[in-house]
């Protein structure tokens, strides 16, 4: 009861503020196309901070390119509804929901959905909680709207793998709870987007409807090697990148610092690790030292990719495609990772030199790749081949085969 009253009060204050500032909503600002998609995520996608957001931003660009009307909404409380990214998407041509005054009242997210629902062909709901919150409301607003459940990754699998690491019974219970919720969402959806073929196969073990499940993965375009590409001898350091709101990244960095680097430093104390990523937690920040540097969020990461000797992602649990792996390959930067990190990628004959699953073997593969120039060059040149399934053209074909 108290929380409800508190929320109403905050919304009342927001309405008063917007009225005073004359922040008004006009229906004529809604521009519809022959095909229209509403995309809802937990946040306005922060394309330069996490892999899931980057994927959504590339999908939005592909939809706009093909003359699809795109509407964007974040599942945030109205009084917290602000983002540095709203204007970015508006400049692209996306109609982004923002709290405004409409006919003397505060325009809510639900009001916005009702206004656009008669013209809405698809509702793309990203992540399980968003699907659960909005799917029924959207269907009740327009039963003809096709509701898409974008899994992002199979959360059940990620949590089950976490349980296998920490043996925490609460994690196992959470995994089982997520499985029930995710399968219920699969049944309710008109279309399901998995992010890898592996995730699709795992879903099919619990929900056997393969025709409903499509794979829309990350978009990765390899950068052509130019005169600015630093050769092997001009590079140093190990690079890790990850958003630290994502628990597998926290675990990977601690594992790297506590278990793997001591092995590497024993014979090569000069090697430095650069850890880049938004929202570093306190237990990550405390790892900072002269040879294990925690940099936090970096807007333009290209300088790190262009100067590092190798990329390293010792992920012990997770699910779906790992954007950090694709990003490293975009920059033709050789990498070492685990089976979990490599999921969704085909490393071909290089799998044996790039993948390991315990601290000793990971350390050995890092050392080999770090000092073997011939191997480094071969892996770097092969990056483009690994990324072929993730090209704009490949993802666009799948996307337009569904959104039509």
mmCIF file of C-alpha atoms in Angstrom:
data_model
loop_
_atom_site.group_PDB
_atom_site.id
_atom_site.type_symbol
_atom_site.label_atom_id
_atom_site.label_comp_id
_atom_site.label_asym_id
_atom_site.label_seq_id
_atom_site.Cartn_x
_atom_site.Cartn_y
_atom_site.Cartn_z
ATOM 1 C CA UNK A 1 0.000 0.000 0.000
ATOM 2 C CA UNK A 2 2.780 2.415 0.956
ATOM 3 C CA UNK A 3 4.684 1.692 -2.274
ATOM 4 C CA UNK A 4 1.555 2.318 -4.344
ATOM 5 C CA UNK A 5 0.914 5.656 -2.648
ATOM 6 C CA UNK A 6 4.563 6.621 -3.032
ATOM 7 C CA UNK A 7 4.462 5.810 -6.768
ATOM 8 C CA UNK A 8 1.269 7.813 -7.266
ATOM 9 C CA UNK A 9 2.806 10.778 -5.482
ATOM 10 C CA UNK A 10 5.936 10.633 -7.636
ATOM 11 C CA UNK A 11 3.845 10.400 -10.816
ATOM 12 C CA UNK A 12 1.766 13.356 -9.611
ATOM 13 C CA UNK A 13 4.962 15.365 -9.116
ATOM 14 C CA UNK A 14 6.164 14.315 -12.583
ATOM 15 C CA UNK A 15 2.854 15.395 -14.146
ATOM 16 C CA UNK A 16 3.069 18.752 -12.388
ATOM 17 C CA UNK A 17 6.635 19.252 -13.617
ATOM 18 C CA UNK A 18 5.852 18.277 -17.227
ATOM 19 C CA UNK A 19 2.757 20.496 -17.253
ATOM 20 C CA UNK A 20 4.788 23.453 -16.030
ATOM 21 C CA UNK A 21 7.435 22.775 -18.693
ATOM 22 C CA UNK A 22 4.731 22.344 -21.343
ATOM 23 C CA UNK A 23 6.044 18.905 -22.379
ATOM 24 C CA UNK A 24 3.127 17.773 -24.522
ATOM 25 C CA UNK A 25 2.362 14.697 -26.596
ATOM 26 C CA UNK A 26 0.701 15.089 -30.004
ATOM 27 C CA UNK A 27 -0.865 12.175 -31.882
ATOM 28 C CA UNK A 28 0.304 13.645 -35.187
ATOM 29 C CA UNK A 29 3.879 12.871 -34.079
ATOM 30 C CA UNK A 30 3.078 9.174 -34.493
ATOM 31 C CA UNK A 31 4.243 8.200 -37.975
ATOM 32 C CA UNK A 32 3.204 4.742 -39.137
ATOM 33 C CA UNK A 33 4.568 2.600 -41.948
ATOM 34 C CA UNK A 34 2.952 -0.357 -43.770
ATOM 35 C CA UNK A 35 4.594 -2.604 -41.159
ATOM 36 C CA UNK A 36 5.108 -1.396 -37.579
ATOM 37 C CA UNK A 37 7.029 -2.936 -34.686
ATOM 38 C CA UNK A 38 6.958 -1.984 -31.014
ATOM 39 C CA UNK A 39 10.152 -2.990 -29.229
ATOM 40 C CA UNK A 40 10.142 -3.120 -25.423
ATOM 41 C CA UNK A 41 13.198 -3.742 -23.256
ATOM 42 C CA UNK A 42 13.985 -3.164 -19.590
ATOM 43 C CA UNK A 43 15.983 -0.071 -20.601
ATOM 44 C CA UNK A 44 16.513 2.122 -23.621
ATOM 45 C CA UNK A 45 19.191 -0.065 -25.280
ATOM 46 C CA UNK A 46 22.654 1.148 -24.265
ATOM 47 C CA UNK A 47 24.403 0.015 -27.446
ATOM 48 C CA UNK A 48 27.919 0.820 -26.196
ATOM 49 C CA UNK A 49 27.549 -0.797 -22.772
ATOM 50 C CA UNK A 50 26.228 -4.325 -23.221
ATOM 51 C CA UNK A 51 25.941 -6.981 -25.898
ATOM 52 C CA UNK A 52 22.152 -7.355 -25.714
ATOM 53 C CA UNK A 53 21.640 -3.636 -26.270
ATOM 54 C CA UNK A 54 24.123 -3.586 -29.125
ATOM 55 C CA UNK A 55 22.221 -6.425 -30.817
ATOM 56 C CA UNK A 56 18.913 -4.579 -30.456
ATOM 57 C CA UNK A 57 20.352 -1.351 -31.853
ATOM 58 C CA UNK A 58 21.600 -3.194 -34.960
ATOM 59 C CA UNK A 59 18.212 -4.906 -35.382
ATOM 60 C CA UNK A 60 16.487 -1.512 -35.117
ATOM 61 C CA UNK A 61 18.753 -0.121 -37.854
ATOM 62 C CA UNK A 62 17.939 -3.084 -40.113
ATOM 63 C CA UNK A 63 14.198 -2.607 -39.577
ATOM 64 C CA UNK A 64 14.418 1.099 -40.349
ATOM 65 C CA UNK A 65 16.515 0.382 -43.447
ATOM 66 C CA UNK A 66 13.674 -1.809 -44.735
ATOM 67 C CA UNK A 67 11.023 0.885 -44.121
ATOM 68 C CA UNK A 68 9.554 -0.729 -41.014
ATOM 69 C CA UNK A 69 8.112 1.669 -38.459
ATOM 70 C CA UNK A 70 9.898 1.213 -35.131
ATOM 71 C CA UNK A 71 8.461 2.261 -31.762
ATOM 72 C CA UNK A 72 10.629 1.914 -28.659
ATOM 73 C CA UNK A 73 9.623 1.729 -25.010
ATOM 74 C CA UNK A 74 11.569 0.983 -21.826
ATOM 75 C CA UNK A 75 9.946 -0.800 -18.897
ATOM 76 C CA UNK A 76 11.039 1.778 -16.345
ATOM 77 C CA UNK A 77 9.116 3.712 -13.729
ATOM 78 C CA UNK A 78 7.901 6.977 -15.216
ATOM 79 C CA UNK A 79 9.707 9.190 -12.715
ATOM 80 C CA UNK A 80 12.961 7.408 -13.591
ATOM 81 C CA UNK A 81 12.364 7.569 -17.323
ATOM 82 C CA UNK A 82 15.421 9.384 -18.573
ATOM 83 C CA UNK A 83 18.238 8.174 -20.746
ATOM 84 C CA UNK A 84 21.128 9.635 -22.687
ATOM 85 C CA UNK A 85 20.208 7.195 -25.453
ATOM 86 C CA UNK A 86 16.699 8.439 -26.267
ATOM 87 C CA UNK A 87 17.906 11.126 -28.659
ATOM 88 C CA UNK A 88 20.219 8.652 -30.394
ATOM 89 C CA UNK A 89 17.267 6.488 -31.403
ATOM 90 C CA UNK A 90 15.041 9.439 -32.246
ATOM 91 C CA UNK A 91 17.692 10.705 -34.667
ATOM 92 C CA UNK A 92 17.645 7.300 -36.366
ATOM 93 C CA UNK A 93 13.908 7.690 -36.978
ATOM 94 C CA UNK A 94 12.564 5.655 -34.051
ATOM 95 C CA UNK A 95 9.489 6.906 -32.198
ATOM 96 C CA UNK A 96 10.504 6.614 -28.554
ATOM 97 C CA UNK A 97 8.000 6.708 -25.715
ATOM 98 C CA UNK A 98 8.656 9.398 -23.124
ATOM 99 C CA UNK A 99 6.366 10.567 -20.301
ATOM 100 C CA UNK A 100 4.471 13.624 -21.561
ATOM 101 C CA UNK A 101 1.172 15.384 -20.996
ATOM 102 C CA UNK A 102 -1.654 14.183 -23.252
ATOM 103 C CA UNK A 103 -5.121 15.690 -23.028
ATOM 104 C CA UNK A 104 -4.334 17.038 -19.582
ATOM 105 C CA UNK A 105 -3.129 13.725 -18.195
ATOM 106 C CA UNK A 106 0.215 11.984 -17.806
ATOM 107 C CA UNK A 107 0.722 9.689 -20.804
ATOM 108 C CA UNK A 108 1.643 6.280 -19.391
ATOM 109 C CA UNK A 109 3.349 3.406 -21.164
ATOM 110 C CA UNK A 110 0.005 1.627 -21.374
ATOM 111 C CA UNK A 111 -1.647 4.732 -22.864
ATOM 112 C CA UNK A 112 1.098 4.874 -25.507
ATOM 113 C CA UNK A 113 0.632 1.206 -26.411
ATOM 114 C CA UNK A 114 -3.134 1.671 -26.769
ATOM 115 C CA UNK A 115 -2.609 4.652 -29.071
ATOM 116 C CA UNK A 116 -0.351 2.757 -31.471
ATOM 117 C CA UNK A 117 -1.976 -0.692 -31.133
ATOM 118 C CA UNK A 118 -4.431 -0.351 -34.084
ATOM 119 C CA UNK A 119 -1.433 0.001 -36.432
ATOM 120 C CA UNK A 120 0.832 -2.441 -34.611
ATOM 121 C CA UNK A 121 1.841 -5.570 -36.519
ATOM 122 C CA UNK A 122 4.472 -6.902 -34.123
ATOM 123 C CA UNK A 123 5.401 -6.410 -30.483
ATOM 124 C CA UNK A 124 9.014 -7.420 -29.894
ATOM 125 C CA UNK A 125 9.380 -8.137 -26.176
ATOM 126 C CA UNK A 126 12.985 -8.491 -25.058
ATOM 127 C CA UNK A 127 13.745 -10.696 -22.034
ATOM 128 C CA UNK A 128 11.361 -12.877 -19.971
ATOM 129 C CA UNK A 129 10.204 -10.262 -17.449
ATOM 130 C CA UNK A 130 9.227 -7.834 -20.200
ATOM 131 C CA UNK A 131 7.266 -10.524 -22.039
ATOM 132 C CA UNK A 132 5.408 -11.532 -18.903
ATOM 133 C CA UNK A 133 4.569 -7.928 -18.078
ATOM 134 C CA UNK A 134 3.302 -6.750 -21.485
ATOM 135 C CA UNK A 135 2.214 -9.691 -23.683
ATOM 136 C CA UNK A 136 -1.362 -10.013 -22.411
ATOM 137 C CA UNK A 137 -1.922 -6.261 -22.403
ATOM 138 C CA UNK A 138 -0.733 -5.960 -26.005
ATOM 139 C CA UNK A 139 -2.943 -8.842 -27.142
ATOM 140 C CA UNK A 140 -5.932 -7.322 -25.367
ATOM 141 C CA UNK A 141 -5.245 -4.002 -27.118
ATOM 142 C CA UNK A 142 -5.059 -5.626 -30.562
ATOM 143 C CA UNK A 143 -5.496 -9.385 -30.912
ATOM 144 C CA UNK A 144 -3.972 -9.281 -34.410
ATOM 145 C CA UNK A 145 -0.606 -8.031 -33.166
ATOM 146 C CA UNK A 146 1.995 -10.782 -33.406
ATOM 147 C CA UNK A 147 3.806 -11.029 -30.066
ATOM 148 C CA UNK A 148 7.497 -11.911 -30.262
ATOM 149 C CA UNK A 149 9.339 -13.383 -27.293
ATOM 150 C CA UNK A 150 13.025 -12.484 -27.641
ATOM 151 C CA UNK A 151 14.737 -14.709 -25.088
ATOM 152 C CA UNK A 152 18.042 -12.780 -25.146
ATOM 153 C CA UNK A 153 19.514 -16.006 -23.790
ATOM 154 C CA UNK A 154 17.982 -19.076 -22.183
ATOM 155 C CA UNK A 155 18.073 -17.813 -18.583
ATOM 156 C CA UNK A 156 17.378 -21.287 -17.183
ATOM 157 C CA UNK A 157 20.555 -22.647 -18.770
ATOM 158 C CA UNK A 158 22.645 -19.713 -17.534
ATOM 159 C CA UNK A 159 21.389 -20.127 -13.967
ATOM 160 C CA UNK A 160 21.804 -23.896 -14.029
ATOM 161 C CA UNK A 161 25.426 -23.459 -15.102
ATOM 162 C CA UNK A 162 25.893 -20.938 -12.312
ATOM 163 C CA UNK A 163 24.544 -23.500 -9.852
ATOM 164 C CA UNK A 164 27.044 -26.058 -11.155
ATOM 165 C CA UNK A 165 29.780 -23.578 -10.163
ATOM 166 C CA UNK A 166 28.550 -22.334 -6.786
ATOM 167 C CA UNK A 167 26.317 -25.240 -5.635
ATOM 168 C CA UNK A 168 23.980 -22.663 -4.117
ATOM 169 C CA UNK A 169 20.534 -24.263 -3.774
ATOM 170 C CA UNK A 170 18.841 -20.867 -4.133
ATOM 171 C CA UNK A 171 20.409 -20.530 -7.591
ATOM 172 C CA UNK A 172 19.026 -23.941 -8.559
ATOM 173 C CA UNK A 173 15.552 -22.964 -7.347
ATOM 174 C CA UNK A 174 15.784 -19.723 -9.310
ATOM 175 C CA UNK A 175 16.813 -21.678 -12.420
ATOM 176 C CA UNK A 176 13.806 -23.998 -12.119
ATOM 177 C CA UNK A 177 11.500 -21.033 -11.530
ATOM 178 C CA UNK A 178 12.890 -19.362 -14.663
ATOM 179 C CA UNK A 179 12.359 -22.522 -16.696
ATOM 180 C CA UNK A 180 8.656 -22.543 -15.840
ATOM 181 C CA UNK A 181 8.321 -18.848 -16.677
ATOM 182 C CA UNK A 182 10.297 -19.078 -19.918
ATOM 183 C CA UNK A 183 8.366 -22.080 -21.234
ATOM 184 C CA UNK A 184 5.069 -20.376 -20.364
ATOM 185 C CA UNK A 185 6.263 -17.375 -22.391
ATOM 186 C CA UNK A 186 7.214 -19.644 -25.289
ATOM 187 C CA UNK A 187 3.713 -21.123 -25.319
ATOM 188 C CA UNK A 188 2.073 -17.680 -25.219
ATOM 189 C CA UNK A 189 4.252 -16.134 -27.934
ATOM 190 C CA UNK A 190 3.424 -16.099 -31.638
ATOM 191 C CA UNK A 191 7.138 -16.070 -32.514
ATOM 192 C CA UNK A 192 10.185 -16.957 -30.407
ATOM 193 C CA UNK A 193 13.654 -15.571 -31.075
ATOM 194 C CA UNK A 194 16.553 -17.589 -29.691
ATOM 195 C CA UNK A 195 20.018 -16.090 -29.950
ATOM 196 C CA UNK A 196 21.921 -19.268 -30.929
ATOM 197 C CA UNK A 197 21.135 -22.665 -32.445
ATOM 198 C CA UNK A 198 22.365 -24.164 -29.167
ATOM 199 C CA UNK A 199 19.783 -22.176 -27.193
ATOM 200 C CA UNK A 200 17.092 -23.236 -29.662
ATOM 201 C CA UNK A 201 17.959 -26.908 -29.217
ATOM 202 C CA UNK A 202 17.908 -26.549 -25.436
ATOM 203 C CA UNK A 203 14.477 -24.891 -25.555
ATOM 204 C CA UNK A 204 13.173 -27.716 -27.767
ATOM 205 C CA UNK A 205 13.998 -30.173 -24.969
ATOM 206 C CA UNK A 206 11.251 -28.485 -22.940
ATOM 207 C CA UNK A 207 8.941 -27.051 -25.620
ATOM 208 C CA UNK A 208 8.741 -28.988 -28.877
ATOM 209 C CA UNK A 209 7.645 -26.446 -31.477
ATOM 210 C CA UNK A 210 10.624 -25.849 -33.737
ATOM 211 C CA UNK A 211 8.638 -23.949 -36.383
ATOM 212 C CA UNK A 212 7.868 -21.186 -33.892
ATOM 213 C CA UNK A 213 11.512 -20.678 -32.862
ATOM 214 C CA UNK A 214 13.771 -18.569 -35.089
ATOM 215 C CA UNK A 215 17.410 -17.719 -34.452
ATOM 216 C CA UNK A 216 18.290 -14.012 -34.535
ATOM 217 C CA UNK A 217 21.838 -13.697 -33.292
ATOM 218 C CA UNK A 218 24.195 -10.763 -32.837
ATOM 219 C CA UNK A 219 25.295 -8.663 -35.777
ATOM 220 C CA UNK A 220 29.068 -8.617 -36.246
ATOM 221 C CA UNK A 221 30.811 -7.029 -39.208
ATOM 222 C CA UNK A 222 34.563 -7.706 -39.462
ATOM 223 C CA UNK A 223 36.784 -4.672 -39.843
ATOM 224 C CA UNK A 224 39.072 -4.844 -42.826
ATOM 225 C CA UNK A 225 42.720 -4.751 -41.862
ATOM 226 C CA UNK A 226 44.144 -1.401 -42.856
ATOM 227 C CA UNK A 227 47.399 0.473 -42.392
ATOM 228 C CA UNK A 228 46.204 1.392 -38.877
ATOM 229 C CA UNK A 229 45.984 -2.276 -37.835
ATOM 230 C CA UNK A 230 48.798 -2.930 -35.374
ATOM 231 C CA UNK A 231 50.858 -5.992 -36.111
ATOM 232 C CA UNK A 232 51.810 -8.583 -33.506
ATOM 233 C CA UNK A 233 55.076 -6.951 -32.417
ATOM 234 C CA UNK A 234 53.394 -3.609 -31.705
ATOM 235 C CA UNK A 235 50.871 -5.084 -29.290
ATOM 236 C CA UNK A 236 50.897 -6.045 -25.619
ATOM 237 C CA UNK A 237 48.516 -6.844 -22.759
ATOM 238 C CA UNK A 238 45.497 -9.097 -22.308
ATOM 239 C CA UNK A 239 42.049 -7.540 -22.732
ATOM 240 C CA UNK A 240 38.737 -8.441 -21.084
ATOM 241 C CA UNK A 241 35.515 -6.520 -21.773
ATOM 242 C CA UNK A 242 32.158 -7.011 -20.072
ATOM 243 C CA UNK A 243 29.171 -5.326 -18.461
ATOM 244 C CA UNK A 244 29.345 -5.987 -14.726
ATOM 245 C CA UNK A 245 25.607 -5.951 -14.220
ATOM 246 C CA UNK A 246 25.944 -9.446 -15.698
ATOM 247 C CA UNK A 247 27.078 -11.927 -13.034
ATOM 248 C CA UNK A 248 29.036 -14.247 -15.387
ATOM 249 C CA UNK A 249 31.384 -11.335 -16.159
ATOM 250 C CA UNK A 250 32.059 -10.702 -12.468
ATOM 251 C CA UNK A 251 32.807 -14.381 -11.953
ATOM 252 C CA UNK A 252 35.083 -14.486 -15.022
ATOM 253 C CA UNK A 253 37.203 -11.524 -13.908
ATOM 254 C CA UNK A 254 37.615 -12.851 -10.362
ATOM 255 C CA UNK A 255 38.479 -16.294 -11.776
ATOM 256 C CA UNK A 256 40.994 -14.649 -14.121
ATOM 257 C CA UNK A 257 42.632 -12.723 -11.296
ATOM 258 C CA UNK A 258 42.619 -15.429 -8.623
ATOM 259 C CA UNK A 259 43.228 -18.646 -10.562
ATOM 260 C CA UNK A 260 44.610 -18.018 -14.053
ATOM 261 C CA UNK A 261 46.893 -14.989 -13.941
ATOM 262 C CA UNK A 262 48.998 -16.341 -11.036
ATOM 263 C CA UNK A 263 49.952 -19.233 -13.350
ATOM 264 C CA UNK A 264 50.779 -16.850 -16.203
ATOM 265 C CA UNK A 265 52.616 -14.352 -13.986
ATOM 266 C CA UNK A 266 54.791 -17.140 -12.598
ATOM 267 C CA UNK A 267 56.679 -17.290 -15.909
ATOM 268 C CA UNK A 268 55.646 -13.967 -17.458
ATOM 269 C CA UNK A 269 55.218 -11.312 -14.726
ATOM 270 C CA UNK A 270 55.407 -8.517 -17.306
ATOM 271 C CA UNK A 271 51.991 -9.306 -18.828
ATOM 272 C CA UNK A 272 49.324 -6.738 -17.949
ATOM 273 C CA UNK A 273 45.564 -7.297 -17.974
ATOM 274 C CA UNK A 274 43.165 -4.504 -18.984
ATOM 275 C CA UNK A 275 39.574 -4.944 -17.755
ATOM 276 C CA UNK A 276 37.069 -2.647 -19.463
ATOM 277 C CA UNK A 277 33.337 -2.506 -18.825
ATOM 278 C CA UNK A 278 30.469 -0.524 -17.396
ATOM 279 C CA UNK A 279 29.142 -0.767 -13.827
ATOM 280 C CA UNK A 280 32.125 -2.531 -12.185
ATOM 281 C CA UNK A 281 31.150 -3.840 -8.754
ATOM 282 C CA UNK A 282 33.127 -3.207 -5.578
ATOM 283 C CA UNK A 283 34.597 -6.715 -5.598
ATOM 284 C CA UNK A 284 35.830 -6.104 -9.148
ATOM 285 C CA UNK A 285 37.241 -2.660 -8.350
ATOM 286 C CA UNK A 286 39.286 -4.075 -5.480
ATOM 287 C CA UNK A 287 41.229 -6.225 -7.966
ATOM 288 C CA UNK A 288 42.844 -3.147 -9.521
ATOM 289 C CA UNK A 289 46.646 -3.074 -9.511
ATOM 290 C CA UNK A 290 49.531 -2.071 -11.771
ATOM 291 C CA UNK A 291 49.318 -5.336 -13.703
ATOM 292 C CA UNK A 292 45.539 -5.907 -13.432
ATOM 293 C CA UNK A 293 43.888 -2.649 -14.378
ATOM 294 C CA UNK A 294 40.160 -2.030 -13.872
ATOM 295 C CA UNK A 295 39.246 0.803 -16.241
ATOM 296 C CA UNK A 296 35.442 0.872 -15.948
ATOM 297 C CA UNK A 297 33.268 2.160 -18.796
ATOM 298 C CA UNK A 298 35.121 3.347 -21.904
ATOM 299 C CA UNK A 299 33.036 4.987 -24.630
ATOM 300 C CA UNK A 300 35.364 4.113 -27.508
ATOM 301 C CA UNK A 301 37.037 0.735 -26.960
ATOM 302 C CA UNK A 302 38.776 0.606 -30.343
ATOM 303 C CA UNK A 303 42.127 1.715 -28.908
ATOM 304 C CA UNK A 304 42.131 -1.285 -26.554
ATOM 305 C CA UNK A 305 41.279 -3.726 -29.330
ATOM 306 C CA UNK A 306 43.930 -2.174 -31.580
ATOM 307 C CA UNK A 307 46.710 -2.326 -28.991
ATOM 308 C CA UNK A 308 46.040 -5.549 -27.053
ATOM 309 C CA UNK A 309 47.910 -8.753 -27.911
ATOM 310 C CA UNK A 310 44.993 -11.087 -27.156
ATOM 311 C CA UNK A 311 41.418 -11.031 -25.889
ATOM 312 C CA UNK A 312 40.603 -13.380 -23.014
ATOM 313 C CA UNK A 313 37.128 -14.425 -21.822
ATOM 314 C CA UNK A 314 37.354 -17.203 -19.187
ATOM 315 C CA UNK A 315 33.582 -17.479 -18.742
ATOM 316 C CA UNK A 316 32.537 -20.361 -16.499
ATOM 317 C CA UNK A 317 28.789 -19.985 -16.960
ATOM 318 C CA UNK A 318 26.295 -18.123 -19.114
ATOM 319 C CA UNK A 319 24.111 -18.850 -22.115
ATOM 320 C CA UNK A 320 23.498 -17.509 -25.587
ATOM 321 C CA UNK A 321 25.976 -15.728 -27.793
ATOM 322 C CA UNK A 322 28.757 -13.712 -26.166
ATOM 323 C CA UNK A 323 29.005 -10.317 -27.786
ATOM 324 C CA UNK A 324 32.509 -9.783 -26.442
ATOM 325 C CA UNK A 325 33.772 -12.737 -28.522
ATOM 326 C CA UNK A 326 32.211 -11.365 -31.698
ATOM 327 C CA UNK A 327 33.529 -7.895 -30.941
ATOM 328 C CA UNK A 328 37.070 -9.226 -30.575
ATOM 329 C CA UNK A 329 36.763 -11.026 -33.911
ATOM 330 C CA UNK A 330 35.474 -7.820 -35.536
ATOM 331 C CA UNK A 331 38.822 -6.271 -34.669
ATOM 332 C CA UNK A 332 40.696 -9.386 -35.897
ATOM 333 C CA UNK A 333 42.032 -9.804 -32.365
ATOM 334 C CA UNK A 334 42.899 -13.427 -31.494
ATOM 335 C CA UNK A 335 41.275 -14.758 -28.342
ATOM 336 C CA UNK A 336 41.134 -17.529 -25.799
ATOM 337 C CA UNK A 337 37.883 -18.581 -24.141
ATOM 338 C CA UNK A 338 35.918 -21.510 -22.697
ATOM 339 C CA UNK A 339 33.228 -23.743 -24.210
ATOM 340 C CA UNK A 340 30.682 -21.395 -22.639
ATOM 341 C CA UNK A 341 32.331 -18.360 -24.230
ATOM 342 C CA UNK A 342 32.637 -20.038 -27.625
ATOM 343 C CA UNK A 343 28.975 -21.070 -27.747
ATOM 344 C CA UNK A 344 27.406 -20.062 -31.064
ATOM 345 C CA UNK A 345 30.748 -19.584 -32.850
ATOM 346 C CA UNK A 346 32.508 -22.055 -35.135
ATOM 347 C CA UNK A 347 36.258 -21.714 -34.639
ATOM 348 C CA UNK A 348 36.930 -24.525 -37.117
ATOM 349 C CA UNK A 349 40.382 -26.087 -36.834
ATOM 350 C CA UNK A 350 41.426 -23.418 -34.322
ATOM 351 C CA UNK A 351 39.087 -24.671 -31.585
ATOM 352 C CA UNK A 352 41.828 -26.719 -29.954
ATOM 353 C CA UNK A 353 44.166 -23.737 -29.552
ATOM 354 C CA UNK A 354 41.502 -21.198 -28.532
ATOM 355 C CA UNK A 355 39.259 -23.133 -26.104
ATOM 356 C CA UNK A 356 39.966 -24.642 -22.677
ATOM 357 C CA UNK A 357 37.953 -25.189 -19.516
ATOM 358 C CA UNK A 358 40.295 -25.183 -16.521
ATOM 359 C CA UNK A 359 42.733 -22.631 -15.176
ATOM 360 C CA UNK A 360 45.914 -24.516 -16.089
ATOM 361 C CA UNK A 361 44.913 -25.191 -19.705
ATOM 362 C CA UNK A 362 43.532 -21.685 -20.171
ATOM 363 C CA UNK A 363 46.812 -20.210 -18.920
ATOM 364 C CA UNK A 364 48.814 -22.436 -21.269
ATOM 365 C CA UNK A 365 46.723 -21.450 -24.301
ATOM 366 C CA UNK A 366 47.014 -17.761 -23.421
ATOM 367 C CA UNK A 367 50.800 -18.018 -23.159
ATOM 368 C CA UNK A 368 51.069 -19.911 -26.449
ATOM 369 C CA UNK A 369 48.905 -17.444 -28.366
ATOM 370 C CA UNK A 370 50.549 -14.452 -26.683
ATOM 371 C CA UNK A 371 54.047 -15.412 -27.855
ATOM 372 C CA UNK A 372 53.496 -17.419 -31.075
ATOM 373 C CA UNK A 373 53.453 -14.812 -33.843
ATOM 374 C CA UNK A 374 52.696 -17.273 -36.638
ATOM 375 C CA UNK A 375 49.696 -18.739 -34.791
ATOM 376 C CA UNK A 376 48.541 -15.243 -33.825
ATOM 377 C CA UNK A 377 48.561 -14.100 -37.462
ATOM 378 C CA UNK A 378 46.702 -17.206 -38.640
ATOM 379 C CA UNK A 379 43.937 -16.799 -36.035
ATOM 380 C CA UNK A 380 43.667 -13.086 -36.776
ATOM 381 C CA UNK A 381 43.240 -13.767 -40.500
ATOM 382 C CA UNK A 382 40.594 -16.430 -39.782
ATOM 383 C CA UNK A 383 38.411 -14.038 -37.759
ATOM 384 C CA UNK A 384 36.479 -12.949 -40.846
ATOM 385 C CA UNK A 385 35.497 -16.539 -41.636
ATOM 386 C CA UNK A 386 34.202 -17.130 -38.098
ATOM 387 C CA UNK A 387 31.964 -14.057 -38.362
ATOM 388 C CA UNK A 388 30.311 -14.887 -41.700
ATOM 389 C CA UNK A 389 27.070 -16.220 -40.084
ATOM 390 C CA UNK A 390 26.762 -12.942 -38.133
ATOM 391 C CA UNK A 391 26.972 -10.568 -41.088
ATOM 392 C CA UNK A 392 24.354 -7.881 -41.639
ATOM 393 C CA UNK A 393 23.192 -9.695 -44.758
ATOM 394 C CA UNK A 394 22.720 -13.010 -42.948
ATOM 395 C CA UNK A 395 20.797 -11.527 -40.002
ATOM 396 C CA UNK A 396 18.756 -9.288 -42.318
ATOM 397 C CA UNK A 397 17.607 -12.293 -44.368
ATOM 398 C CA UNK A 398 16.370 -14.097 -41.253
ATOM 399 C CA UNK A 399 14.800 -10.952 -39.835
ATOM 400 C CA UNK A 400 12.844 -10.080 -42.973
ATOM 401 C CA UNK A 401 11.725 -13.679 -43.316
ATOM 402 C CA UNK A 402 9.868 -13.161 -40.041
ATOM 403 C CA UNK A 403 8.942 -9.458 -40.067
ATOM 404 C CA UNK A 404 7.055 -9.104 -43.337
#
